Amino acid sequence: MMSAPCTIESKEQIQAIAPIIKECGVRILRGGAFKPRTSPYSFQGMGEEGLKVLRDAADRNGLLVVSEIMNQTQIPMFLEYVDLLQVGARNMQNFDLLKELSKVRKPVLLKRGPASTIEEWLLSAEYLMTGGNHNVILCERGIRTFENYTRNTLDISAIPVVKKLSHLPIMADPSHGTGRRDKVSPMARAAVAAGADGLLIEVHHAPETALCDGAQSLYPDQFRELMAQLKIIAPAVERWIV
Ligand code: PEP
Ligand code: MN
């Protein structure tokens, strides 16, 4: 279970949210320090300072850290602060980045490209493994379809398909998959029931003020309630939230 705000906004913000998600049973603290924003005028992230803040909050709460890396020149800096590296949807086919990450010995979380087939996604995972890095985790985060009620269309069926085709663990990200706070919990429950190995969920203490993805961020109380539900659903499919 990975969770946190979309974007690191300040030290205070991360220090406030980290104990809350820890208490809910989350293992990995996530936050973007370098953000791939659609608009160049949107907040681009705190940069290295954000990674420091994330590491510090995680250490104080016994959590691991994952954050999104944008290009291969950032690898040495990321290795100083993170336990897992996230390759975002927009970089799923950034082959130079994937090849360099294949030489790293930390797990890589590979998000599915918004317009990628499952086969393309699995081939990108193979790029990551070419240099011997076999610790690859896939993350379904919604794809672009004709439907525009939700931000993306979370492809729940990708979970059993990947389970059949690959040995790699697969997570789901219902936050980007729906873009709407009230749709996140139902899709998180569905993903666990479909066999997901993990979830990535955005949580914010005051989503209405969030600098990024506030509309899809859960309030801490909603997240607590969701975690309690998931602890009931997971055993029905012989999975446990640890
Ligand atoms: C994110 O995880 O905050 C993010 C930018 O996601 P994606 O790459 O799936 O759009
Ligand atoms: Mn986000």
Coordinates of C-alpha atoms and ligand atoms in Angstrom, one line a residue:
M1 CA 0.0 0.0 0.0
M2 CA 1.5 3.3 -1.1
S3 CA -0.1 6.6 -0.2
A4 CA 0.3 10.3 0.3
P5 CA -0.4 13.5 -1.4
C6 CA 0.2 13.7 -5.1
T7 CA 2.8 16.4 -4.7
I8 CA 5.1 17.4 -1.8
E9 CA 4.1 21.0 -1.0
S10 CA 5.9 21.6 2.3
K11 CA 7.6 19.9 5.2
E12 CA 4.6 20.6 7.4
Q13 CA 2.2 18.9 4.9
I14 CA 4.2 15.7 4.7
Q15 CA 4.9 15.6 8.4
A16 CA 1.2 15.9 9.1
I17 CA 0.1 13.2 6.7
A18 CA 2.8 10.6 7.3
P19 CA 1.7 9.4 10.8
I20 CA -1.9 9.3 9.6
I21 CA -1.2 6.9 6.7
K22 CA 1.2 4.9 8.8
E23 CA -1.6 4.4 11.4
C24 CA -3.9 3.2 8.6
G25 CA -1.5 0.4 7.7
V26 CA 0.3 1.9 4.8
R27 CA 3.9 0.8 4.2
I28 CA 5.2 3.3 1.6
L29 CA 5.1 7.1 1.6
R30 CA 4.7 8.6 -1.8
G31 CA 5.0 12.1 -3.0
G32 CA 6.1 13.9 -6.2
A33 CA 9.0 16.2 -6.0
F34 CA 9.4 16.6 -9.8
K35 CA 6.0 16.7 -11.4
P36 CA 5.1 16.0 -15.0
R37 CA 2.4 18.6 -15.3
T38 CA 0.3 19.0 -18.5
S39 CA 0.6 22.8 -18.3
P40 CA 4.0 24.5 -17.9
Y41 CA 2.2 27.1 -15.7
S42 CA 1.2 24.5 -13.1
F43 CA 3.3 23.9 -9.9
Q44 CA 6.3 21.8 -11.0
G45 CA 7.2 20.4 -7.6
M46 CA 9.7 21.2 -4.8
G47 CA 12.6 19.4 -6.5
E48 CA 15.4 17.9 -4.4
E49 CA 14.2 19.7 -1.2
G50 CA 11.0 17.7 -1.6
L51 CA 12.8 14.4 -1.7
K52 CA 14.6 15.4 1.5
V53 CA 11.4 16.3 3.2
L54 CA 9.8 13.0 2.1
R55 CA 12.7 10.9 3.3
D56 CA 12.7 12.7 6.7
A57 CA 9.0 12.2 7.2
A58 CA 9.2 8.5 6.2
D59 CA 12.1 7.8 8.6
R60 CA 10.3 9.4 11.5
N61 CA 7.3 7.1 10.9
G62 CA 9.0 3.9 9.8
L63 CA 7.8 4.1 6.2
L64 CA 9.6 3.5 2.9
V65 CA 9.7 6.2 0.2
V66 CA 8.7 6.2 -3.5
S67 CA 8.8 9.2 -5.8
E68 CA 8.6 9.8 -9.5
I69 CA 11.9 10.2 -11.5
M70 CA 11.6 12.2 -14.8
N71 CA 14.9 11.4 -16.5
Q72 CA 18.1 9.4 -16.2
T73 CA 20.3 12.4 -15.1
Q74 CA 18.3 12.3 -11.8
I75 CA 19.2 8.7 -10.9
P76 CA 22.1 9.5 -8.5
M77 CA 20.1 12.1 -6.7
F78 CA 17.1 9.8 -6.3
L79 CA 19.2 6.9 -5.0
E80 CA 20.2 9.1 -2.1
Y81 CA 16.6 9.5 -0.9
V82 CA 14.2 6.9 -2.2
D83 CA 13.6 3.2 -1.6
L84 CA 11.6 2.7 -4.9
L85 CA 11.6 4.7 -8.1
Q86 CA 8.4 5.5 -9.9
V87 CA 8.3 5.8 -13.7
G88 CA 5.2 7.9 -14.5
A89 CA 2.7 7.1 -17.1
R90 CA 4.1 9.7 -19.5
N91 CA 7.6 8.1 -19.3
M92 CA 6.5 4.5 -19.8
Q93 CA 8.2 4.4 -23.2
N94 CA 11.2 6.7 -22.3
F95 CA 13.5 3.9 -23.3
D96 CA 16.7 5.7 -22.3
L97 CA 15.4 6.2 -18.8
L98 CA 14.2 2.5 -18.6
K99 CA 17.6 1.2 -19.8
E100 CA 19.5 3.3 -17.2
L101 CA 17.0 2.2 -14.4
S102 CA 17.7 -1.4 -15.4
K103 CA 21.2 -1.0 -13.9
V104 CA 19.8 0.2 -10.6
R105 CA 19.3 -2.2 -7.7
K106 CA 16.2 -0.6 -6.2
P107 CA 12.6 -1.6 -7.2
V108 CA 11.0 0.4 -10.0
L109 CA 7.3 1.1 -10.1
L110 CA 6.2 1.2 -13.7
K111 CA 3.0 3.0 -14.5
R112 CA 1.0 2.1 -17.6
G113 CA 1.1 4.7 -20.3
P114 CA -2.3 6.5 -20.8
A115 CA -2.6 5.1 -24.3
S116 CA -0.5 1.9 -24.0
T117 CA -1.6 -1.6 -24.6
I118 CA -0.8 -4.2 -22.0
E119 CA 1.8 -5.7 -24.4
E120 CA 3.6 -2.4 -24.8
W121 CA 3.6 -2.0 -21.0
L122 CA 5.1 -5.5 -20.4
L123 CA 7.7 -4.8 -23.0
S124 CA 8.7 -1.6 -21.1
A125 CA 9.0 -3.8 -18.0
E126 CA 11.4 -6.0 -19.9
Y127 CA 13.5 -3.0 -20.8
L128 CA 13.8 -2.4 -17.0
M129 CA 15.0 -6.0 -16.5
T130 CA 17.5 -6.0 -19.4
G131 CA 20.3 -4.8 -17.1
G132 CA 19.4 -7.2 -14.3
N133 CA 16.9 -5.2 -12.3
H134 CA 14.2 -7.7 -11.7
N135 CA 12.4 -5.8 -9.0
V136 CA 9.7 -4.3 -11.2
I137 CA 6.2 -3.5 -10.0
L138 CA 3.5 -2.6 -12.5
C139 CA 0.8 0.0 -11.8
E140 CA -2.5 0.3 -13.7
R141 CA -3.4 4.0 -13.5
G142 CA -6.2 4.3 -16.1
I143 CA -6.1 4.7 -19.8
R144 CA -7.5 7.2 -22.2
T145 CA -10.8 6.1 -23.8
F146 CA -13.8 7.9 -25.3
E147 CA -15.4 8.2 -21.9
N148 CA -14.7 11.6 -20.3
Y149 CA -16.8 11.5 -17.1
T150 CA -13.8 10.1 -15.3
R151 CA -10.3 11.5 -15.8
N152 CA -9.1 8.1 -17.2
T153 CA -10.7 4.7 -17.5
L154 CA -9.2 2.4 -14.8
D155 CA -8.7 -0.9 -16.6
I156 CA -9.5 -3.3 -13.8
S157 CA -9.3 -6.2 -16.3
A158 CA -5.6 -5.4 -16.8
I159 CA -5.1 -6.9 -13.3
P160 CA -6.1 -10.5 -14.1
V161 CA -4.6 -10.2 -17.6
V162 CA -1.2 -9.2 -16.2
K163 CA -1.5 -11.9 -13.6
K164 CA -1.8 -14.5 -16.4
L165 CA 0.9 -13.1 -18.7
S166 CA 3.5 -12.1 -16.2
H167 CA 5.0 -13.0 -12.8
L168 CA 5.4 -9.3 -11.9
P169 CA 3.3 -7.8 -9.1
I170 CA 0.6 -5.4 -10.2
M171 CA -0.9 -2.5 -8.3
A172 CA -3.8 -0.2 -9.1
D173 CA -4.0 3.6 -8.8
P174 CA -7.7 4.5 -8.6
S175 CA -6.8 8.1 -7.9
H176 CA -5.5 8.9 -11.4
G177 CA -7.7 6.1 -12.7
T178 CA -10.8 8.1 -11.9
G179 CA -9.8 11.7 -11.1
R180 CA -12.8 12.0 -8.8
R181 CA -12.6 11.6 -5.0
D182 CA -16.0 9.9 -4.7
K183 CA -15.0 7.2 -7.2
V184 CA -11.6 6.3 -5.7
S185 CA -12.9 4.0 -2.9
P186 CA -15.2 1.9 -5.0
M187 CA -12.5 1.4 -7.6
A188 CA -9.9 0.6 -4.9
R189 CA -12.3 -2.0 -3.5
A190 CA -12.8 -3.5 -7.0
A191 CA -9.0 -3.6 -7.7
V192 CA -8.4 -5.5 -4.5
A193 CA -11.2 -7.9 -5.3
A194 CA -9.7 -8.4 -8.8
G195 CA -6.4 -9.5 -7.3
A196 CA -4.3 -6.3 -7.2
D197 CA -1.0 -6.7 -5.2
G198 CA -1.1 -3.2 -4.0
L199 CA -2.8 0.2 -4.3
L200 CA -1.5 3.7 -4.8
I201 CA -3.9 6.3 -3.4
E202 CA -3.6 10.0 -3.0
V203 CA -4.6 11.5 0.4
H204 CA -4.4 15.1 1.4
H205 CA -5.3 16.8 4.7
A206 CA -6.9 19.7 2.8
P207 CA -7.5 18.7 -0.8
E208 CA -9.3 21.9 -1.6
T209 CA -6.0 23.7 -1.2
A210 CA -3.8 21.1 -2.9
L211 CA -1.4 22.3 -5.5
C212 CA -1.9 19.2 -7.6
D213 CA -4.7 16.6 -8.0
G214 CA -6.9 17.8 -5.1
A215 CA -10.1 16.7 -6.8
Q216 CA -9.0 13.1 -6.6
S217 CA -7.4 13.2 -3.2
L218 CA -9.1 11.5 -0.3
Y219 CA -9.6 13.2 3.1
P220 CA -7.8 11.3 5.9
D221 CA -11.2 10.1 7.3
Q222 CA -12.2 8.7 3.9
F223 CA -8.9 6.9 3.6
R224 CA -9.3 5.4 7.1
E225 CA -12.7 4.1 6.2
L226 CA -11.4 2.7 2.9
M227 CA -8.6 0.8 4.6
A228 CA -11.0 -0.7 7.1
Q229 CA -13.1 -2.0 4.2
L230 CA -10.1 -3.3 2.3
K231 CA -9.1 -5.3 5.3
I232 CA -12.4 -7.1 5.0
I233 CA -12.3 -7.6 1.2
A234 CA -8.7 -8.8 0.9
P235 CA -9.2 -12.1 2.9
A236 CA -12.1 -13.0 0.6
V237 CA -9.6 -13.3 -2.2
E238 CA -7.0 -14.8 0.0
R239 CA -4.9 -11.7 0.3
W240 CA -3.9 -9.8 3.4
I241 CA -3.0 -6.2 4.0
V242 CA 0.3 -6.1 5.8
Ligands
PEP1 C1 1.3 10.6 -10.0 O1 1.5 9.4 -9.6 O2 1.1 11.6 -9.3 C2 1.3 10.8 -11.5 C3 1.7 11.9 -12.1 O3 0.7 9.7 -12.1 P1 0.7 9.3 -13.6 O4 2.1 9.2 -14.1 O5 0.0 8.0 -13.5 O6 -0.1 10.3 -14.4
MN2 MN -1.1 12.8 -8.9

